[in-house]
mmCIF file with all atom_site columns, C-alpha atoms in Angstrom:
data_model
loop_
_atom_site.group_PDB
_atom_site.id
_atom_site.type_symbol
_atom_site.label_atom_id
_atom_site.label_alt_id
_atom_site.label_comp_id
_atom_site.label_asym_id
_atom_site.label_entity_id
_atom_site.label_seq_id
_atom_site.pdbx_PDB_ins_code
_atom_site.Cartn_x
_atom_site.Cartn_y
_atom_site.Cartn_z
_atom_site.occupancy
_atom_site.B_iso_or_equiv
_atom_site.pdbx_formal_charge
_atom_site.auth_seq_id
_atom_site.auth_comp_id
_atom_site.auth_asym_id
_atom_site.auth_atom_id
_atom_site.pdbx_PDB_model_num
ATOM 1   C CA . MET A 1 1   ? -26.465 -6.835  67.797 1.00 50.00 ? 1   MET A CA 1
ATOM 2   C CA . ASN A 1 2   ? -22.933 -6.860  67.050 1.00 53.00 ? 2   ASN A CA 1
ATOM 3   C CA . ALA A 1 3   ? -19.732 -8.319  69.090 1.00 56.00 ? 3   ALA A CA 1
ATOM 4   C CA . MET A 1 4   ? -19.833 -5.551  71.357 1.00 62.00 ? 4   MET A CA 1
ATOM 5   C CA . ASN A 1 5   ? -23.546 -5.762  72.249 1.00 72.00 ? 5   ASN A CA 1
ATOM 6   C CA . THR A 1 6   ? -24.308 -2.382  71.209 1.00 74.00 ? 6   THR A CA 1
ATOM 7   C CA . HIS A 1 7   ? -27.415 -1.268  68.575 1.00 76.00 ? 7   HIS A CA 1
ATOM 8   C CA . TYR A 1 8   ? -25.119 0.766   66.317 1.00 78.00 ? 8   TYR A CA 1
ATOM 9   C CA . PRO A 1 9   ? -24.073 -0.570  63.267 1.00 79.00 ? 9   PRO A CA 1
ATOM 10  C CA . GLU A 1 10  ? -20.551 -1.566  62.431 1.00 79.00 ? 10  GLU A CA 1
ATOM 11  C CA . PRO A 1 11  ? -18.589 1.213   61.230 1.00 74.00 ? 11  PRO A CA 1
ATOM 12  C CA . VAL A 1 12  ? -18.332 1.018   57.343 1.00 75.00 ? 12  VAL A CA 1
ATOM 13  C CA . ARG A 1 13  ? -14.792 0.454   55.977 1.00 74.00 ? 13  ARG A CA 1
ATOM 14  C CA . VAL A 1 14  ? -13.723 2.805   53.186 1.00 79.00 ? 14  VAL A CA 1
ATOM 15  C CA . GLU A 1 15  ? -11.288 1.292   50.971 1.00 84.00 ? 15  GLU A CA 1
ATOM 16  C CA . ALA A 1 16  ? -8.960  3.516   48.517 1.00 89.00 ? 16  ALA A CA 1
ATOM 17  C CA . VAL A 1 17  ? -9.827  3.705   45.060 1.00 90.00 ? 17  VAL A CA 1
ATOM 18  C CA . ASN A 1 18  ? -6.814  3.842   42.987 1.00 93.00 ? 18  ASN A CA 1
ATOM 19  C CA . ARG A 1 19  ? -5.844  4.070   39.235 1.00 94.00 ? 19  ARG A CA 1
ATOM 20  C CA . HIS A 1 20  ? -4.341  1.421   37.657 1.00 96.00 ? 20  HIS A CA 1
ATOM 21  C CA . THR A 1 21  ? -2.611  0.995   34.118 1.00 96.00 ? 21  THR A CA 1
ATOM 22  C CA . LEU A 1 22  ? -2.905  -2.700  32.899 1.00 97.00 ? 22  LEU A CA 1
ATOM 23  C CA . ALA A 1 23  ? -1.079  -3.952  29.745 1.00 96.00 ? 23  ALA A CA 1
ATOM 24  C CA . VAL A 1 24  ? -2.701  -6.961  28.134 1.00 97.00 ? 24  VAL A CA 1
ATOM 25  C CA . ILE A 1 25  ? -1.156  -8.961  25.466 1.00 97.00 ? 25  ILE A CA 1
ATOM 26  C CA . VAL A 1 26  ? -3.707  -10.905 23.359 1.00 97.00 ? 26  VAL A CA 1
ATOM 27  C CA . ASP A 1 27  ? -4.109  -12.708 19.965 1.00 96.00 ? 27  ASP A CA 1
ATOM 28  C CA . ASN A 1 28  ? -4.920  -10.604 17.256 1.00 95.00 ? 28  ASN A CA 1
ATOM 29  C CA . GLU A 1 29  ? -8.296  -11.592 15.879 1.00 94.00 ? 29  GLU A CA 1
ATOM 30  C CA . PRO A 1 30  ? -11.977 -10.269 15.599 1.00 95.00 ? 30  PRO A CA 1
ATOM 31  C CA . GLY A 1 31  ? -13.894 -9.818  18.558 1.00 94.00 ? 31  GLY A CA 1
ATOM 32  C CA . VAL A 1 32  ? -11.017 -10.034 21.141 1.00 95.00 ? 32  VAL A CA 1
ATOM 33  C CA . LEU A 1 33  ? -11.581 -6.335  22.138 1.00 95.00 ? 33  LEU A CA 1
ATOM 34  C CA . ALA A 1 34  ? -15.402 -6.795  22.411 1.00 95.00 ? 34  ALA A CA 1
ATOM 35  C CA . ARG A 1 35  ? -14.819 -9.848  24.930 1.00 95.00 ? 35  ARG A CA 1
ATOM 36  C CA . ILE A 1 36  ? -12.601 -7.561  27.002 1.00 95.00 ? 36  ILE A CA 1
ATOM 37  C CA . SER A 1 37  ? -14.771 -4.728  26.800 1.00 94.00 ? 37  SER A CA 1
ATOM 38  C CA . GLY A 1 38  ? -18.026 -7.048  27.671 1.00 94.00 ? 38  GLY A CA 1
ATOM 39  C CA . MET A 1 39  ? -15.955 -8.241  30.643 1.00 95.00 ? 39  MET A CA 1
ATOM 40  C CA . PHE A 1 40  ? -15.484 -4.816  32.064 1.00 95.00 ? 40  PHE A CA 1
ATOM 41  C CA . SER A 1 41  ? -18.975 -3.576  31.277 1.00 93.00 ? 41  SER A CA 1
ATOM 42  C CA . GLY A 1 42  ? -20.825 -6.885  32.378 1.00 93.00 ? 42  GLY A CA 1
ATOM 43  C CA . ARG A 1 43  ? -19.050 -6.446  35.977 1.00 93.00 ? 43  ARG A CA 1
ATOM 44  C CA . GLY A 1 44  ? -19.755 -2.807  36.238 1.00 93.00 ? 44  GLY A CA 1
ATOM 45  C CA . TYR A 1 45  ? -15.921 -1.749  35.740 1.00 95.00 ? 45  TYR A CA 1
ATOM 46  C CA . ASN A 1 46  ? -15.391 1.685   34.243 1.00 94.00 ? 46  ASN A CA 1
ATOM 47  C CA . ILE A 1 47  ? -12.368 1.890   31.575 1.00 96.00 ? 47  ILE A CA 1
ATOM 48  C CA . GLU A 1 48  ? -10.891 5.368   31.726 1.00 95.00 ? 48  GLU A CA 1
ATOM 49  C CA . SER A 1 49  ? -8.860  4.844   28.704 1.00 95.00 ? 49  SER A CA 1
ATOM 50  C CA . LEU A 1 50  ? -8.437  2.122   26.263 1.00 96.00 ? 50  LEU A CA 1
ATOM 51  C CA . THR A 1 51  ? -5.663  1.970   23.343 1.00 96.00 ? 51  THR A CA 1
ATOM 52  C CA . VAL A 1 52  ? -4.990  -1.123  21.188 1.00 96.00 ? 52  VAL A CA 1
ATOM 53  C CA . SER A 1 53  ? -2.602  -2.027  18.700 1.00 94.00 ? 53  SER A CA 1
ATOM 54  C CA . GLU A 1 54  ? -0.915  -4.833  16.883 1.00 95.00 ? 54  GLU A CA 1
ATOM 55  C CA . THR A 1 55  ? 2.736   -5.094  18.159 1.00 93.00 ? 55  THR A CA 1
ATOM 56  C CA . GLU A 1 56  ? 3.967   -8.417  16.993 1.00 91.00 ? 56  GLU A CA 1
ATOM 57  C CA . GLU A 1 57  ? 2.746   -9.128  13.317 1.00 90.00 ? 57  GLU A CA 1
ATOM 58  C CA . ALA A 1 58  ? 4.621   -12.320 12.765 1.00 92.00 ? 58  ALA A CA 1
ATOM 59  C CA . ARG A 1 59  ? 2.978   -13.893 16.112 1.00 93.00 ? 59  ARG A CA 1
ATOM 60  C CA . HIS A 1 60  ? -0.333  -11.856 15.444 1.00 95.00 ? 60  HIS A CA 1
ATOM 61  C CA . LEU A 1 61  ? -0.389  -10.339 18.970 1.00 96.00 ? 61  LEU A CA 1
ATOM 62  C CA . SER A 1 62  ? -1.771  -7.116  20.032 1.00 96.00 ? 62  SER A CA 1
ATOM 63  C CA . ARG A 1 63  ? -1.066  -5.017  23.075 1.00 97.00 ? 63  ARG A CA 1
ATOM 64  C CA . ILE A 1 64  ? -4.009  -3.502  24.940 1.00 97.00 ? 64  ILE A CA 1
ATOM 65  C CA . THR A 1 65  ? -3.280  -0.612  27.263 1.00 97.00 ? 65  THR A CA 1
ATOM 66  C CA . ILE A 1 66  ? -6.237  -0.446  29.981 1.00 97.00 ? 66  ILE A CA 1
ATOM 67  C CA . VAL A 1 67  ? -6.612  2.601   32.371 1.00 97.00 ? 67  VAL A CA 1
ATOM 68  C CA . THR A 1 68  ? -9.169  1.699   35.168 1.00 97.00 ? 68  THR A CA 1
ATOM 69  C CA . THR A 1 69  ? -9.764  2.594   38.641 1.00 95.00 ? 69  THR A CA 1
ATOM 70  C CA . GLY A 1 70  ? -10.780 0.365   41.756 1.00 95.00 ? 70  GLY A CA 1
ATOM 71  C CA . THR A 1 71  ? -9.892  -0.822  45.049 1.00 94.00 ? 71  THR A CA 1
ATOM 72  C CA . ASN A 1 72  ? -7.247  -3.263  45.443 1.00 93.00 ? 72  ASN A CA 1
ATOM 73  C CA . ALA A 1 73  ? -9.470  -6.302  45.628 1.00 93.00 ? 73  ALA A CA 1
ATOM 74  C CA . VAL A 1 74  ? -11.289 -4.945  42.519 1.00 95.00 ? 74  VAL A CA 1
ATOM 75  C CA . ILE A 1 75  ? -8.095  -4.309  40.476 1.00 96.00 ? 75  ILE A CA 1
ATOM 76  C CA . GLU A 1 76  ? -6.819  -7.711  41.326 1.00 96.00 ? 76  GLU A CA 1
ATOM 77  C CA . GLN A 1 77  ? -10.313 -9.263  40.305 1.00 96.00 ? 77  GLN A CA 1
ATOM 78  C CA . ILE A 1 78  ? -10.143 -7.538  37.131 1.00 96.00 ? 78  ILE A CA 1
ATOM 79  C CA . LYS A 1 79  ? -6.608  -8.777  36.524 1.00 96.00 ? 79  LYS A CA 1
ATOM 80  C CA . ALA A 1 80  ? -7.670  -12.425 37.243 1.00 96.00 ? 80  ALA A CA 1
ATOM 81  C CA . GLN A 1 81  ? -10.818 -12.213 34.989 1.00 95.00 ? 81  GLN A CA 1
ATOM 82  C CA . LEU A 1 82  ? -8.789  -10.892 32.209 1.00 96.00 ? 82  LEU A CA 1
ATOM 83  C CA . ASP A 1 83  ? -5.905  -13.413 32.758 1.00 95.00 ? 83  ASP A CA 1
ATOM 84  C CA . ARG A 1 84  ? -8.842  -16.141 32.335 1.00 94.00 ? 84  ARG A CA 1
ATOM 85  C CA . LEU A 1 85  ? -10.052 -14.950 28.577 1.00 92.00 ? 85  LEU A CA 1
ATOM 86  C CA . VAL A 1 86  ? -8.934  -17.345 26.262 1.00 88.00 ? 86  VAL A CA 1
ATOM 87  C CA . PRO A 1 87  ? -7.373  -14.774 23.987 1.00 92.00 ? 87  PRO A CA 1
ATOM 88  C CA . VAL A 1 88  ? -5.371  -12.947 26.726 1.00 95.00 ? 88  VAL A CA 1
ATOM 89  C CA . HIS A 1 89  ? -1.506  -14.200 26.761 1.00 96.00 ? 89  HIS A CA 1
ATOM 90  C CA . ARG A 1 90  ? -0.480  -11.937 29.527 1.00 96.00 ? 90  ARG A CA 1
ATOM 91  C CA . VAL A 1 91  ? -1.639  -9.472  32.191 1.00 97.00 ? 91  VAL A CA 1
ATOM 92  C CA . VAL A 1 92  ? 0.781   -7.111  33.778 1.00 96.00 ? 92  VAL A CA 1
ATOM 93  C CA . ASP A 1 93  ? -0.164  -4.175  36.239 1.00 96.00 ? 93  ASP A CA 1
ATOM 94  C CA . LEU A 1 94  ? 2.307   -1.370  35.220 1.00 96.00 ? 94  LEU A CA 1
ATOM 95  C CA . THR A 1 95  ? 1.389   0.743   38.318 1.00 93.00 ? 95  THR A CA 1
ATOM 96  C CA . LEU A 1 96  ? 2.427   -2.178  40.509 1.00 91.00 ? 96  LEU A CA 1
ATOM 97  C CA . GLN A 1 97  ? 5.724   -2.414  38.362 1.00 85.00 ? 97  GLN A CA 1
ATOM 98  C CA . GLY A 1 98  ? 7.042   0.898   39.510 1.00 80.00 ? 98  GLY A CA 1
ATOM 99  C CA . ASN A 1 99  ? 7.052   4.086   37.521 1.00 83.00 ? 99  ASN A CA 1
ATOM 100 C CA . ALA A 1 100 ? 5.782   3.247   34.213 1.00 91.00 ? 100 ALA A CA 1
ATOM 101 C CA . ILE A 1 101 ? 6.022   5.707   31.375 1.00 95.00 ? 101 ILE A CA 1
ATOM 102 C CA . GLU A 1 102 ? 2.907   7.086   30.317 1.00 95.00 ? 102 GLU A CA 1
ATOM 103 C CA . ARG A 1 103 ? 1.787   9.335   27.356 1.00 96.00 ? 103 ARG A CA 1
ATOM 104 C CA . GLU A 1 104 ? -0.959  10.533  25.180 1.00 96.00 ? 104 GLU A CA 1
ATOM 105 C CA . ILE A 1 105 ? -1.584  12.340  22.257 1.00 97.00 ? 105 ILE A CA 1
ATOM 106 C CA . CYS A 1 106 ? -3.944  14.963  21.636 1.00 97.00 ? 106 CYS A CA 1
ATOM 107 C CA . LEU A 1 107 ? -5.209  17.016  18.721 1.00 98.00 ? 107 LEU A CA 1
ATOM 108 C CA . VAL A 1 108 ? -6.902  20.458  19.901 1.00 98.00 ? 108 VAL A CA 1
ATOM 109 C CA . LYS A 1 109 ? -8.548  22.928  17.591 1.00 98.00 ? 109 LYS A CA 1
ATOM 110 C CA . VAL A 1 110 ? -8.480  26.508  18.708 1.00 97.00 ? 110 VAL A CA 1
ATOM 111 C CA . ALA A 1 111 ? -10.412 29.224  17.119 1.00 96.00 ? 111 ALA A CA 1
ATOM 112 C CA . GLY A 1 112 ? -9.362  32.764  17.584 1.00 89.00 ? 112 GLY A CA 1
ATOM 113 C CA . GLN A 1 113 ? -8.322  36.083  16.342 1.00 89.00 ? 113 GLN A CA 1
ATOM 114 C CA . GLY A 1 114 ? -6.187  38.723  17.434 1.00 89.00 ? 114 GLY A CA 1
ATOM 115 C CA . GLU A 1 115 ? -4.986  38.437  21.111 1.00 92.00 ? 115 GLU A CA 1
ATOM 116 C CA . HIS A 1 116 ? -6.431  35.136  21.210 1.00 92.00 ? 116 HIS A CA 1
ATOM 117 C CA . ARG A 1 117 ? -4.763  33.918  18.096 1.00 93.00 ? 117 ARG A CA 1
ATOM 118 C CA . SER A 1 118 ? -1.266  35.090  19.650 1.00 93.00 ? 118 SER A CA 1
ATOM 119 C CA . GLU A 1 119 ? -1.986  33.830  23.277 1.00 95.00 ? 119 GLU A CA 1
ATOM 120 C CA . ALA A 1 120 ? -2.897  30.347  21.556 1.00 96.00 ? 120 ALA A CA 1
ATOM 121 C CA . LEU A 1 121 ? 0.803   30.214  19.651 1.00 96.00 ? 121 LEU A CA 1
ATOM 122 C CA . ARG A 1 122 ? 2.305   31.274  23.346 1.00 96.00 ? 122 ARG A CA 1
ATOM 123 C CA . LEU A 1 123 ? 0.894   28.604  25.288 1.00 96.00 ? 123 LEU A CA 1
ATOM 124 C CA . ALA A 1 124 ? 1.280   25.956  22.650 1.00 97.00 ? 124 ALA A CA 1
ATOM 125 C CA . ALA A 1 125 ? 4.973   26.989  22.375 1.00 97.00 ? 125 ALA A CA 1
ATOM 126 C CA . ALA A 1 126 ? 5.105   26.620  26.431 1.00 97.00 ? 126 ALA A CA 1
ATOM 127 C CA . PHE A 1 127 ? 3.796   23.269  26.056 1.00 97.00 ? 127 PHE A CA 1
ATOM 128 C CA . GLY A 1 128 ? 5.695   22.012  23.229 1.00 97.00 ? 128 GLY A CA 1
ATOM 129 C CA . ALA A 1 129 ? 2.587   21.416  21.257 1.00 98.00 ? 129 ALA A CA 1
ATOM 130 C CA . LYS A 1 130 ? 3.131   21.480  17.172 1.00 98.00 ? 130 LYS A CA 1
ATOM 131 C CA . SER A 1 131 ? 0.812   23.427  15.009 1.00 97.00 ? 131 SER A CA 1
ATOM 132 C CA . LEU A 1 132 ? -0.820  20.723  12.260 1.00 97.00 ? 132 LEU A CA 1
ATOM 133 C CA . ASP A 1 133 ? -2.977  23.221  10.665 1.00 97.00 ? 133 ASP A CA 1
ATOM 134 C CA . ALA A 1 134 ? -3.206  26.920  10.738 1.00 96.00 ? 134 ALA A CA 1
ATOM 135 C CA . THR A 1 135 ? -5.683  29.377  8.956  1.00 95.00 ? 135 THR A CA 1
ATOM 136 C CA . LEU A 1 136 ? -6.330  33.048  9.371  1.00 93.00 ? 136 LEU A CA 1
ATOM 137 C CA . SER A 1 137 ? -9.019  32.096  12.426 1.00 93.00 ? 137 SER A CA 1
ATOM 138 C CA . SER A 1 138 ? -7.892  28.840  13.832 1.00 96.00 ? 138 SER A CA 1
ATOM 139 C CA . PHE A 1 139 ? -5.120  26.265  14.690 1.00 96.00 ? 139 PHE A CA 1
ATOM 140 C CA . VAL A 1 140 ? -5.223  22.737  15.189 1.00 98.00 ? 140 VAL A CA 1
ATOM 141 C CA . PHE A 1 141 ? -2.142  21.632  17.887 1.00 98.00 ? 141 PHE A CA 1
ATOM 142 C CA . GLU A 1 142 ? -0.557  18.097  18.431 1.00 98.00 ? 142 GLU A CA 1
ATOM 143 C CA . LEU A 1 143 ? 0.333   17.589  22.090 1.00 98.00 ? 143 LEU A CA 1
ATOM 144 C CA . THR A 1 144 ? 2.174   14.507  23.524 1.00 98.00 ? 144 THR A CA 1
ATOM 145 C CA . GLY A 1 145 ? 2.554   14.308  27.041 1.00 97.00 ? 145 GLY A CA 1
ATOM 146 C CA . THR A 1 146 ? 1.067   12.882  30.341 1.00 95.00 ? 146 THR A CA 1
ATOM 147 C CA . THR A 1 147 ? -2.856  13.024  30.981 1.00 94.00 ? 147 THR A CA 1
ATOM 148 C CA . GLU A 1 148 ? -2.363  15.919  33.494 1.00 96.00 ? 148 GLU A CA 1
ATOM 149 C CA . GLU A 1 149 ? -0.306  18.175  31.020 1.00 97.00 ? 149 GLU A CA 1
ATOM 150 C CA . ILE A 1 150 ? -2.892  17.638  28.534 1.00 97.00 ? 150 ILE A CA 1
ATOM 151 C CA . ASP A 1 151 ? -5.696  18.249  30.811 1.00 97.00 ? 151 ASP A CA 1
ATOM 152 C CA . ARG A 1 152 ? -3.924  21.416  31.842 1.00 97.00 ? 152 ARG A CA 1
ATOM 153 C CA . PHE A 1 153 ? -3.383  22.504  28.381 1.00 98.00 ? 153 PHE A CA 1
ATOM 154 C CA . VAL A 1 154 ? -6.933  21.840  27.361 1.00 97.00 ? 154 VAL A CA 1
ATOM 155 C CA . ARG A 1 155 ? -8.093  23.847  30.309 1.00 97.00 ? 155 ARG A CA 1
ATOM 156 C CA . LEU A 1 156 ? -5.866  26.856  29.231 1.00 96.00 ? 156 LEU A CA 1
ATOM 157 C CA . MET A 1 157 ? -7.032  26.481  25.357 1.00 97.00 ? 157 MET A CA 1
ATOM 158 C CA . SER A 1 158 ? -10.880 26.634  26.676 1.00 96.00 ? 158 SER A CA 1
ATOM 159 C CA . VAL A 1 159 ? -10.335 30.068  27.905 1.00 94.00 ? 159 VAL A CA 1
ATOM 160 C CA . ILE A 1 160 ? -9.035  31.120  24.759 1.00 94.00 ? 160 ILE A CA 1
ATOM 161 C CA . GLY A 1 161 ? -11.621 29.283  22.156 1.00 94.00 ? 161 GLY A CA 1
ATOM 162 C CA . LEU A 1 162 ? -11.557 25.768  22.286 1.00 96.00 ? 162 LEU A CA 1
ATOM 163 C CA . VAL A 1 163 ? -13.460 24.132  19.282 1.00 96.00 ? 163 VAL A CA 1
ATOM 164 C CA . GLU A 1 164 ? -12.578 20.329  19.314 1.00 97.00 ? 164 GLU A CA 1
ATOM 165 C CA . ILE A 1 165 ? -10.648 17.859  21.448 1.00 97.00 ? 165 ILE A CA 1
ATOM 166 C CA . CYS A 1 166 ? -9.296  14.149  20.008 1.00 97.00 ? 166 CYS A CA 1
ATOM 167 C CA . ARG A 1 167 ? -7.283  12.107  22.775 1.00 96.00 ? 167 ARG A CA 1
ATOM 168 C CA . THR A 1 168 ? -5.748  8.495   21.894 1.00 95.00 ? 168 THR A CA 1
ATOM 169 C CA . GLY A 1 169 ? -5.840  7.211   25.543 1.00 94.00 ? 169 GLY A CA 1
ATOM 170 C CA . ILE A 1 170 ? -2.591  6.209   27.383 1.00 95.00 ? 170 ILE A CA 1
ATOM 171 C CA . ALA A 1 171 ? 0.274   4.399   25.843 1.00 95.00 ? 171 ALA A CA 1
ATOM 172 C CA . ALA A 1 172 ? 2.168   3.134   28.724 1.00 95.00 ? 172 ALA A CA 1
ATOM 173 C CA . MET A 1 173 ? 5.615   0.872   29.231 1.00 94.00 ? 173 MET A CA 1
ATOM 174 C CA . GLY A 1 174 ? 7.390   -0.224  32.294 1.00 91.00 ? 174 GLY A CA 1
ATOM 175 C CA . ARG A 1 175 ? 11.083  1.139   32.684 1.00 91.00 ? 175 ARG A CA 1
ATOM 176 C CA . GLY A 1 176 ? 14.187  -0.969  31.932 1.00 88.00 ? 176 GLY A CA 1
ATOM 177 C CA . ALA A 1 177 ? 15.209  -3.725  29.622 1.00 89.00 ? 177 ALA A CA 1
ATOM 178 C CA . GLU A 1 178 ? 12.868  -6.278  30.560 1.00 86.00 ? 178 GLU A CA 1
ATOM 179 C CA . PRO A 1 179 ? 10.033  -6.910  27.915 1.00 86.00 ? 179 PRO A CA 1
ATOM 180 C CA . LEU A 1 180 ? 6.369   -7.316  28.950 1.00 83.00 ? 180 LEU A CA 1
#
C-alpha cells in the first residue's frame, strides 16, 4: 500500500517530451560519428536529424548538429554522455540558449504536366524555391527554410505529383556575436 493507505496505485507522472537541438564540437577523425550515433542507439535515444561537417580545418574540428527529443532528464543525460566521449570538445544545447537559427535544405522532384506543372511552379515561387532542373514532365526544386516550411512545401507538392525528396537535416547556430 502507498503512503495514503489505499490500494490504488500512485498516479503516473507524465513528463513533457521536448525537441532539442544540440551542437557538438568534435575531433575530425575516423569513427567519431560512429561513436556518437552508437551512444544514441545503445541507450535507445532517437536522432531526428544529424548533420556533420568540418568547420575548422587547421584544428581538425567538426561540428555535429543533432536534433533529438526527450524529457528534460533524458536530454540532460544525453548531453552528459556526449560530453564524456573522448573526441568531444564541447556540447551546447541551442534550445536552451534561446532562439537559435535553424535551417534545412531540401531537394524535391515533382512530375506533372498541364495544370499540375503550372501549379508546381506557382507553389515553388510562393515558397521561394529555386528550380534546379526542368524537363517537359518534371522539376527539381531546392528549398531552404525551417523544418515546418519544408514539411508544408512537401505536403503541397505531394498532391501535385511528388516523386522524390532529399533533405539535409538541420543546420543550427545561436544568435548573437558569441561563438560556440
